[in-house]
Amino acid sequence: DSRVQKFAEFSRQTLQEQQAKLMQPIQEKVYKAIEAEAKAKGLSYVIDQQITLYTGKDAVDLTPAVKKALGIK
């Protein structure tokens, strides 16, 4: 039924908008913590670990420091 499909699409869109709204302050806090840790370590780039194709032996993983800054264990 067309009404059901329209309602389902409206519901999905509303959910996505609400998720984005709720995630924004969390993402900002995480980005600020990453930026602070990178600056403290003199880093120019921070790369998402999921897309890294190669990591040299001098690579720095900021995850533990950022988690500590955010109070995450």
Coordinates of N, CA, C and O in Angstrom, one line a residue:
D1 N 0.8 -1.2 0.0 CA 0.0 0.0 0.0 C 0.9 1.2 0.0 O 1.9 1.3 0.7
S2 N 0.5 2.2 -0.7 CA 1.3 3.5 -0.9 C 1.4 4.2 0.4 O 2.4 4.8 0.7
R3 N 0.3 4.2 1.2 CA 0.3 5.0 2.5 C 1.4 4.3 3.4 O 2.0 5.0 4.1
V4 N 1.4 3.0 3.4 CA 2.4 2.3 4.3 C 3.8 2.6 3.9 O 4.7 2.9 4.7
Q5 N 4.1 2.6 2.6 CA 5.4 2.9 2.1 C 5.8 4.4 2.4 O 6.9 4.6 2.8
K6 N 4.8 5.3 2.3 CA 5.1 6.7 2.6 C 5.4 6.9 4.1 O 6.3 7.6 4.5
F7 N 4.6 6.2 4.9 CA 4.8 6.2 6.3 C 6.2 5.6 6.7 O 6.9 6.2 7.5
A8 N 6.5 4.5 6.1 CA 7.8 3.9 6.4 C 9.0 4.8 6.0 O 10.0 5.0 6.8
E9 N 8.9 5.4 4.8 CA 9.9 6.4 4.4 C 10.0 7.6 5.3 O 11.1 8.0 5.7
F10 N 8.9 8.1 5.7 CA 8.8 9.3 6.6 C 9.5 8.9 8.0 O 10.2 9.6 8.5
S11 N 9.1 7.7 8.4 CA 9.7 7.2 9.7 C 11.2 7.0 9.6 O 11.9 7.4 10.6
R12 N 11.7 6.5 8.5 CA 13.1 6.3 8.4 C 13.8 7.7 8.3 O 14.9 7.9 9.0
Q13 N 13.3 8.6 7.6 CA 13.9 9.9 7.5 C 13.9 10.6 8.9 O 14.9 11.2 9.3
T14 N 12.8 10.5 9.6 CA 12.7 11.2 10.9 C 13.7 10.5 11.9 O 14.4 11.3 12.6
L15 N 13.8 9.2 11.8 CA 14.8 8.6 12.7 C 16.2 9.0 12.3 O 17.0 9.3 13.2
Q16 N 16.6 9.1 11.1 CA 17.9 9.5 10.7 C 18.2 10.9 11.1 O 19.3 11.2 11.6
E17 N 17.2 11.8 11.0 CA 17.4 13.2 11.4 C 17.6 13.3 12.9 O 18.4 14.0 13.4
Q18 N 16.8 12.5 13.7 CA 16.9 12.5 15.1 C 18.3 11.9 15.6 O 18.9 12.4 16.5
Q19 N 18.7 10.8 14.9 CA 20.0 10.3 15.2 C 21.2 11.3 15.0 O 22.1 11.4 15.8
A20 N 21.1 12.0 13.8 CA 22.1 13.0 13.5 C 22.1 14.1 14.6 O 23.2 14.5 15.0
K21 N 20.9 14.5 15.0 CA 20.8 15.6 16.0 C 21.4 15.1 17.3 O 22.1 15.9 18.0
L22 N 21.2 13.9 17.7 CA 21.7 13.4 19.0 C 23.2 13.1 18.9 O 23.9 13.2 19.9
M23 N 23.7 12.7 17.8 CA 25.1 12.4 17.6 C 26.0 13.6 17.5 O 27.2 13.5 17.8
Q24 N 25.5 14.7 17.0 CA 26.3 15.9 16.8 C 27.1 16.3 18.0 O 28.3 16.5 17.9
P25 N 26.5 16.5 19.2 CA 27.4 16.9 20.3 C 28.4 15.8 20.7 O 29.5 16.2 21.2
I26 N 28.1 14.6 20.5 CA 29.0 13.5 20.9 C 30.2 13.5 19.9 O 31.4 13.5 20.3
Q27 N 29.9 13.7 18.6 CA 30.9 13.8 17.6 C 31.8 15.0 17.8 O 33.0 14.9 17.7
E28 N 31.2 16.1 18.1 CA 32.0 17.3 18.4 C 33.0 17.1 19.6 O 34.2 17.5 19.5
K29 N 32.5 16.4 20.6 CA 33.4 16.2 21.8 C 34.5 15.2 21.4 O 35.7 15.4 21.8
V30 N 34.2 14.2 20.6 CA 35.3 13.3 20.2 C 36.3 14.0 19.3 O 37.5 13.8 19.5
Y31 N 35.8 14.8 18.3 CA 36.7 15.5 17.4 C 37.6 16.4 18.2 O 38.8 16.6 17.9
K32 N 37.1 17.1 19.2 CA 37.9 18.0 20.0 C 38.9 17.3 20.8 O 40.1 17.7 20.9
A33 N 38.6 16.1 21.3 CA 39.6 15.3 22.1 C 40.7 14.8 21.1 O 41.8 14.8 21.5
I34 N 40.3 14.4 19.9 CA 41.3 13.9 18.9 C 42.2 15.1 18.6 O 43.4 14.9 18.5
E35 N 41.6 16.2 18.3 CA 42.4 17.4 18.0 C 43.4 17.8 19.1 O 44.6 18.0 18.8
A36 N 42.9 17.7 20.3 CA 43.8 18.1 21.5 C 45.0 17.1 21.6 O 46.1 17.5 21.8
E37 N 44.7 15.8 21.5 CA 45.7 14.8 21.6 C 46.7 14.9 20.4 O 47.9 14.7 20.6
A38 N 46.2 15.1 19.2 CA 47.1 15.3 18.0 C 48.0 16.5 18.2 O 49.2 16.4 17.9
K39 N 47.5 17.6 18.7 CA 48.3 18.8 18.9 C 49.3 18.5 20.0 O 50.5 18.9 19.8
A40 N 48.9 17.8 21.0 CA 49.8 17.5 22.1 C 51.0 16.7 21.7 O 52.1 16.8 22.2
K41 N 50.8 15.8 20.7 CA 51.8 14.9 20.2 C 52.5 15.5 19.0 O 53.3 14.8 18.4
G42 N 52.1 16.7 18.5 CA 52.7 17.3 17.3 C 52.4 16.6 16.0 O 53.2 16.6 15.1
L43 N 51.2 16.0 16.0 CA 50.8 15.3 14.7 C 50.1 16.2 13.8 O 49.3 17.1 14.2
S44 N 50.3 16.0 12.5 CA 49.7 16.8 11.4 C 48.4 16.1 10.9 O 47.5 16.8 10.4
Y45 N 48.4 14.8 11.0 CA 47.3 14.0 10.4 C 46.8 13.0 11.4 O 47.6 12.4 12.1
V46 N 45.5 12.8 11.4 CA 44.9 11.6 12.2 C 44.0 10.9 11.2 O 43.1 11.5 10.6
I47 N 44.3 9.6 11.0 CA 43.6 8.8 10.0 C 42.7 7.8 10.7 O 43.2 7.1 11.6
D48 N 41.6 7.6 10.1 CA 40.7 6.5 10.6 C 41.3 5.2 10.4 O 41.7 4.8 9.3
Q49 N 41.4 4.4 11.4 CA 42.1 3.1 11.4 C 41.4 2.1 10.4 O 42.0 1.3 9.8
Q50 N 40.1 2.3 10.2 CA 39.4 1.4 9.3 C 39.8 1.5 7.8 O 39.5 0.6 7.0
I51 N 40.3 2.7 7.4 CA 40.7 2.8 6.0 C 42.2 2.9 5.7 O 42.6 3.1 4.6
T52 N 43.0 2.7 6.7 CA 44.4 2.7 6.6 C 44.9 1.5 5.8 O 44.6 0.4 6.1
L53 N 45.6 1.8 4.7 CA 46.2 0.7 3.9 C 47.5 0.2 4.3 O 47.9 -0.9 4.1
Y54 N 48.3 1.1 5.0 CA 49.6 0.7 5.5 C 49.9 1.5 6.7 O 49.6 2.7 6.8
T55 N 50.5 0.9 7.7 CA 50.9 1.6 8.9 C 52.4 1.2 9.2 O 52.7 0.1 9.4
G56 N 53.2 2.2 9.2 CA 54.7 2.0 9.5 C 54.9 1.8 11.0 O 54.0 2.0 11.8
K57 N 56.1 1.4 11.3 CA 56.4 1.1 12.7 C 56.4 2.4 13.6 O 56.3 2.3 14.8
D58 N 56.5 3.6 13.0 CA 56.5 4.8 13.8 C 55.1 5.4 13.9 O 54.9 6.5 14.4
A59 N 54.1 4.7 13.6 CA 52.7 5.1 13.6 C 52.3 5.3 15.1 O 52.8 4.6 16.0
V60 N 51.4 6.3 15.4 CA 50.9 6.5 16.7 C 49.4 6.3 16.7 O 48.7 6.9 16.0
D61 N 49.0 5.4 17.6 CA 47.6 5.2 17.8 C 47.1 6.1 18.9 O 47.4 5.9 20.1
L62 N 46.2 7.0 18.6 CA 45.7 8.0 19.6 C 44.5 7.4 20.4 O 44.0 8.0 21.3
T63 N 44.0 6.3 20.0 CA 42.8 5.7 20.6 C 42.9 5.7 22.1 O 41.9 6.2 22.8
P64 N 43.9 5.1 22.7 CA 43.9 5.1 24.2 C 43.9 6.5 24.8 O 43.2 6.7 25.8
A65 N 44.7 7.4 24.2 CA 44.7 8.8 24.8 C 43.4 9.5 24.7 O 42.9 10.2 25.6
V66 N 42.7 9.3 23.5 CA 41.4 10.0 23.3 C 40.4 9.3 24.2 O 39.6 10.1 24.8
K67 N 40.4 8.0 24.4 CA 39.4 7.4 25.3 C 39.6 7.9 26.7 O 38.7 8.1 27.4
K68 N 40.9 8.0 27.1 CA 41.2 8.5 28.4 C 40.7 9.9 28.6 O 40.1 10.3 29.6
A69 N 40.9 10.8 27.6 CA 40.4 12.2 27.6 C 38.9 12.3 27.7 O 38.4 13.2 28.3
L70 N 38.2 11.3 27.1 CA 36.8 11.3 27.1 C 36.2 10.5 28.3 O 35.0 10.4 28.5
G71 N 37.1 9.9 29.2 CA 36.7 9.2 30.3 C 36.1 7.8 30.0 O 35.3 7.3 30.7
I72 N 36.6 7.2 28.9 CA 36.1 5.9 28.4 C 37.2 4.9 28.8 O 38.3 5.1 28.5
K73 N 36.8 3.8 29.3 CA 37.7 2.7 29.7 C 37.8 1.7 28.6 O 37.0 1.5 27.8

